Amino acid sequence: MQTTSENKFWASPSDYWLQQLNSSSQGLSHKEAIRLLKKRGVHAKTKSGFRKEILLFLSQFKNPLMLLLIGAVIISAFLGDASDVFIILFIVLSTGLLSFFQERNASRVVEKLQSMISLKSTVIRDGVPQEIISKNIVEGDLILLKAGDMIPADCLIIDANELHANESSLTGESYPVRKTTGILDPETELAKRTNCLWEGTNVVSGNAKALVIQTGDQTIFGAISLSASGTIETSFEKGIKDFGFFLMKITLVLAVFILIVNLLNHKGIMESALFALALAVGIAPELLPAITTIAMSAGAKRLLAKKVIVKKLNSIQNLGEVNLLCTDKTGTITEGTIEVAGCIDGEEKESEWVKQLAFWNATFETGYTNAIDEALKKLPLNTVLSAQKTGEIPYDFIRKRLSIGVQTETETLLISKGAFSQIISICTQIKLSDGRIESIASHRDNLDNTFAQFGNAGLRAIGVCYKNMEAVTITKELETEMIFAGFILLNDPVKSGIVEALTELSKLKVSLKIITGDNKNVAESIALTIGIKQPVIMTGKELFNTSPEALKQLVKKTHIFAEVEPQQKERIILALKQTYTVAYMGDGINDVSAISAADVGISVENAVDVAREAADFVLMEKNLMVVVDGIREGRKTFANTLKYLYINTGSTFGNMFSVAAASIALPFLPMLPKQILLTNFLTDFPFLAVTTDNVDKEQLEKPGKWNLKHIRNYMILFGIHSSVFDLITFITLYYFLKVKEHGFQTGWFIESVLSELFIVFIIRTHKNIFKSRPGKYLFIFSIIAFILTVGLPYLPFAKDIGLTPLPIINLGVMLFIVSCYIITADVLKVWFFKKHNA
């Protein structure tokens, strides 16, 4: 098979390519498709599971400080300091393994979630249409496409009916492109290849049969993906990265300074270098990438239990920031199960003729499945008239109507149904209850009033019209001089429990705005039903006449946007984003641009392919209460990730800074490099469990916001607080207890580890420490680390790590200092978060 640049398939007829690809009008045989899949699998450039895990393990040590430390260990080995080598290497490898296993489990959760929402396509194999996972499509497959489908490969069109595709992802042209069969010049530019369909684009309207020419990396989209595989950072990710660099700079400057000072004080070069490096590792937030990944995957797992599939893991943090939810009406606010409340003529009388026209139009429609047509297909008819379909003009969002040609025993009809305004605009006559046909002009006012009354009653009304014709080929040009037949009245009842869901959203400080293409009267009726008092409504027409500057202010006061066009939804979302963090929930083609524009895009499992592909989250059921649960989980993940930052910037930073300062004043190192690394290891062990910690109800009641200034203020305040107690420890050990080198190092080791362990329980809540219950694993792992810390000096190998048993009085003094630290830190914490309203 030729590469994309050489393979100008748009310049050859479809018969030629069917022959080249060993396909036919019956599609590939199942056997041939399997053979091609196996062949592609052999040459696929995918990493094996084992290789991926090896790379993930090695990535745990890519931190420059860790690499320098490993290098220093190797040098120590050449110098013959075997005990230091084995102890430090053990700690480094243990930390890496701990992080690796957590991240591996996290990635497996994500892979499982992704497999649950694989896109599917309809192909013809052995002459039979069947649905398969899109990635299993091969060259030579015949695929059937309809509105809402994502195009899974580069294809040549064999047959098309009013087909329009959105190719903005490739060409930048936002207006849908009309597609048809044909042969083009080999040099035709991409945007004008009207006989081709491209992977990564989607069908806006119409339907088609197409031959797959290129798949995978050979497609234009695949080639672009390989050359530009970057991802867009969320605001939280950017904040995390910026703060990581901020800490890294401080760490490196401090480490270099300490190294120079220790060398000037005539301390050993190797010992000083290892001390500086160990200090740098102790301060650096090396677990931060693992913590964020683990926290988000844990959140994804909890969301899955609540019927929410996470497509883009990093969007969980954004979900925690959401303070405005925008949604369409149907299926979210209402049940989404359309009931036909009546088929009436222009004089508001039940009409068997309107019912018959609606039944034919819905039955013969072959576009994408929708609830209205499904309901109309079930209409009970008094007399079933036989008819045959002669043609179809699919629904699109410009015409807002669907037309079907039918041949009955006596006449040939063109039947159109759709939005009332669009139907009435193509009608010149009206059929009355007694069968007479009159000019529609004198009836327009009555029809408009009738339509408005239906809306006020909460009923959605769509129009039906028809005309006799002689044409064989059905085209849009025939949609003129039609006869208005009547209205189809539709009822979509409000969901039970919707008021409770809105109450829960309100508790979370999340506002709701409805964006719908429905009539404003229907929208207002629904708003009143669900408890929105005096709803402010803006229509698409008003939106069109509003300037961007004015819109930024108007959207804040508006509850419902009604009668809006698909492209206007995106404009509304962009205006709202100036003030809010916006989540948008939708499931149709007309929702795609809004889903993509929102901070968080939400779709549902049975949505059209292109809507699911654009979304960050896919709900297994369209229920606002599920979204409420999702926002809570997002905030929980956000809060638990911040806990690690607070821990690292508070006690840890303060302790390491104190050790660095003490190394200047003391004739010996206050802590050995291996003791610093052991401190880091013992505290990292429970820190990883922070991701599963409980979060106070109060912290879930408002959106989480990334605030670097707030974290810096915290770091300074609690760093100083930690250093004060380190200074007390330093003075007590050296001047009052008058301990020697190993006794001093042991005492400070115990005080450092315990203060870092307890700061977890202090910082994990904004309330007093005893008023909030920690997570089970955090508590268990912290208890284990506490016992190990206090017990280490009394173990047989304590001498190898520079620790010595402490006299009871010394141990008691250290525990007393830690107790005072806990009490004062808890009081300081409550004051700090109260002052900053966090």
mmCIF file of N, CA, C and O in Angstrom, residues 750 786-795 798:
data_model
loop_
_atom_site.group_PDB
_atom_site.id
_atom_site.type_symbol
_atom_site.label_atom_id
_atom_site.label_comp_id
_atom_site.label_asym_id
_atom_site.label_seq_id
_atom_site.Cartn_x
_atom_site.Cartn_y
_atom_site.Cartn_z
ATOM 1 N N ILE A 750 14.344 11.179 64.672
ATOM 2 C CA ILE A 750 13.029 10.839 65.219
ATOM 3 C C ILE A 750 12.100 12.051 65.174
ATOM 4 O O ILE A 750 10.940 11.958 64.747
ATOM 5 N N PHE A 786 5.380 5.213 62.084
ATOM 6 C CA PHE A 786 5.666 5.702 63.449
ATOM 7 C C PHE A 786 6.414 4.639 64.257
ATOM 8 O O PHE A 786 7.442 4.925 64.905
ATOM 9 N N ILE A 787 5.913 3.398 64.214
ATOM 10 C CA ILE A 787 6.541 2.305 64.975
ATOM 11 C C ILE A 787 7.965 2.048 64.469
ATOM 12 O O ILE A 787 8.897 1.870 65.262
ATOM 13 N N LEU A 788 8.129 2.046 63.138
ATOM 14 C CA LEU A 788 9.459 1.838 62.558
ATOM 15 C C LEU A 788 10.430 2.941 62.986
ATOM 16 O O LEU A 788 11.590 2.666 63.334
ATOM 17 N N THR A 789 9.963 4.174 62.988
ATOM 18 C CA THR A 789 10.827 5.311 63.325
ATOM 19 C C THR A 789 11.317 5.226 64.764
ATOM 20 O O THR A 789 12.524 5.377 65.036
ATOM 21 N N VAL A 790 10.379 4.988 65.685
ATOM 22 C CA VAL A 790 10.746 4.925 67.100
ATOM 23 C C VAL A 790 11.570 3.670 67.398
ATOM 24 O O VAL A 790 12.479 3.692 68.249
ATOM 25 N N GLY A 791 11.309 2.592 66.662
ATOM 26 C CA GLY A 791 11.988 1.327 66.939
ATOM 27 C C GLY A 791 13.339 1.146 66.270
ATOM 28 O O GLY A 791 14.167 0.343 66.739
ATOM 29 N N LEU A 792 13.578 1.874 65.163
ATOM 30 C CA LEU A 792 14.823 1.691 64.405
ATOM 31 C C LEU A 792 16.104 1.788 65.245
ATOM 32 O O LEU A 792 17.018 0.957 65.100
ATOM 33 N N PRO A 793 16.242 2.790 66.127
ATOM 34 C CA PRO A 793 17.501 2.915 66.895
ATOM 35 C C PRO A 793 17.798 1.711 67.782
ATOM 36 O O PRO A 793 18.944 1.528 68.216
ATOM 37 N N TYR A 794 16.780 0.879 68.057
ATOM 38 C CA TYR A 794 16.967 -0.240 68.976
ATOM 39 C C TYR A 794 17.158 -1.573 68.237
ATOM 40 O O TYR A 794 17.265 -2.626 68.868
ATOM 41 N N LEU A 795 17.167 -1.533 66.904
ATOM 42 C CA LEU A 795 17.355 -2.750 66.118
ATOM 43 C C LEU A 795 18.841 -3.054 65.949
ATOM 44 O O LEU A 795 19.687 -2.141 66.013
ATOM 45 N N ALA A 798 20.993 -0.894 63.572
ATOM 46 C CA ALA A 798 20.870 0.567 63.728
ATOM 47 C C ALA A 798 22.219 1.263 63.528
ATOM 48 O O ALA A 798 22.285 2.372 62.979
#
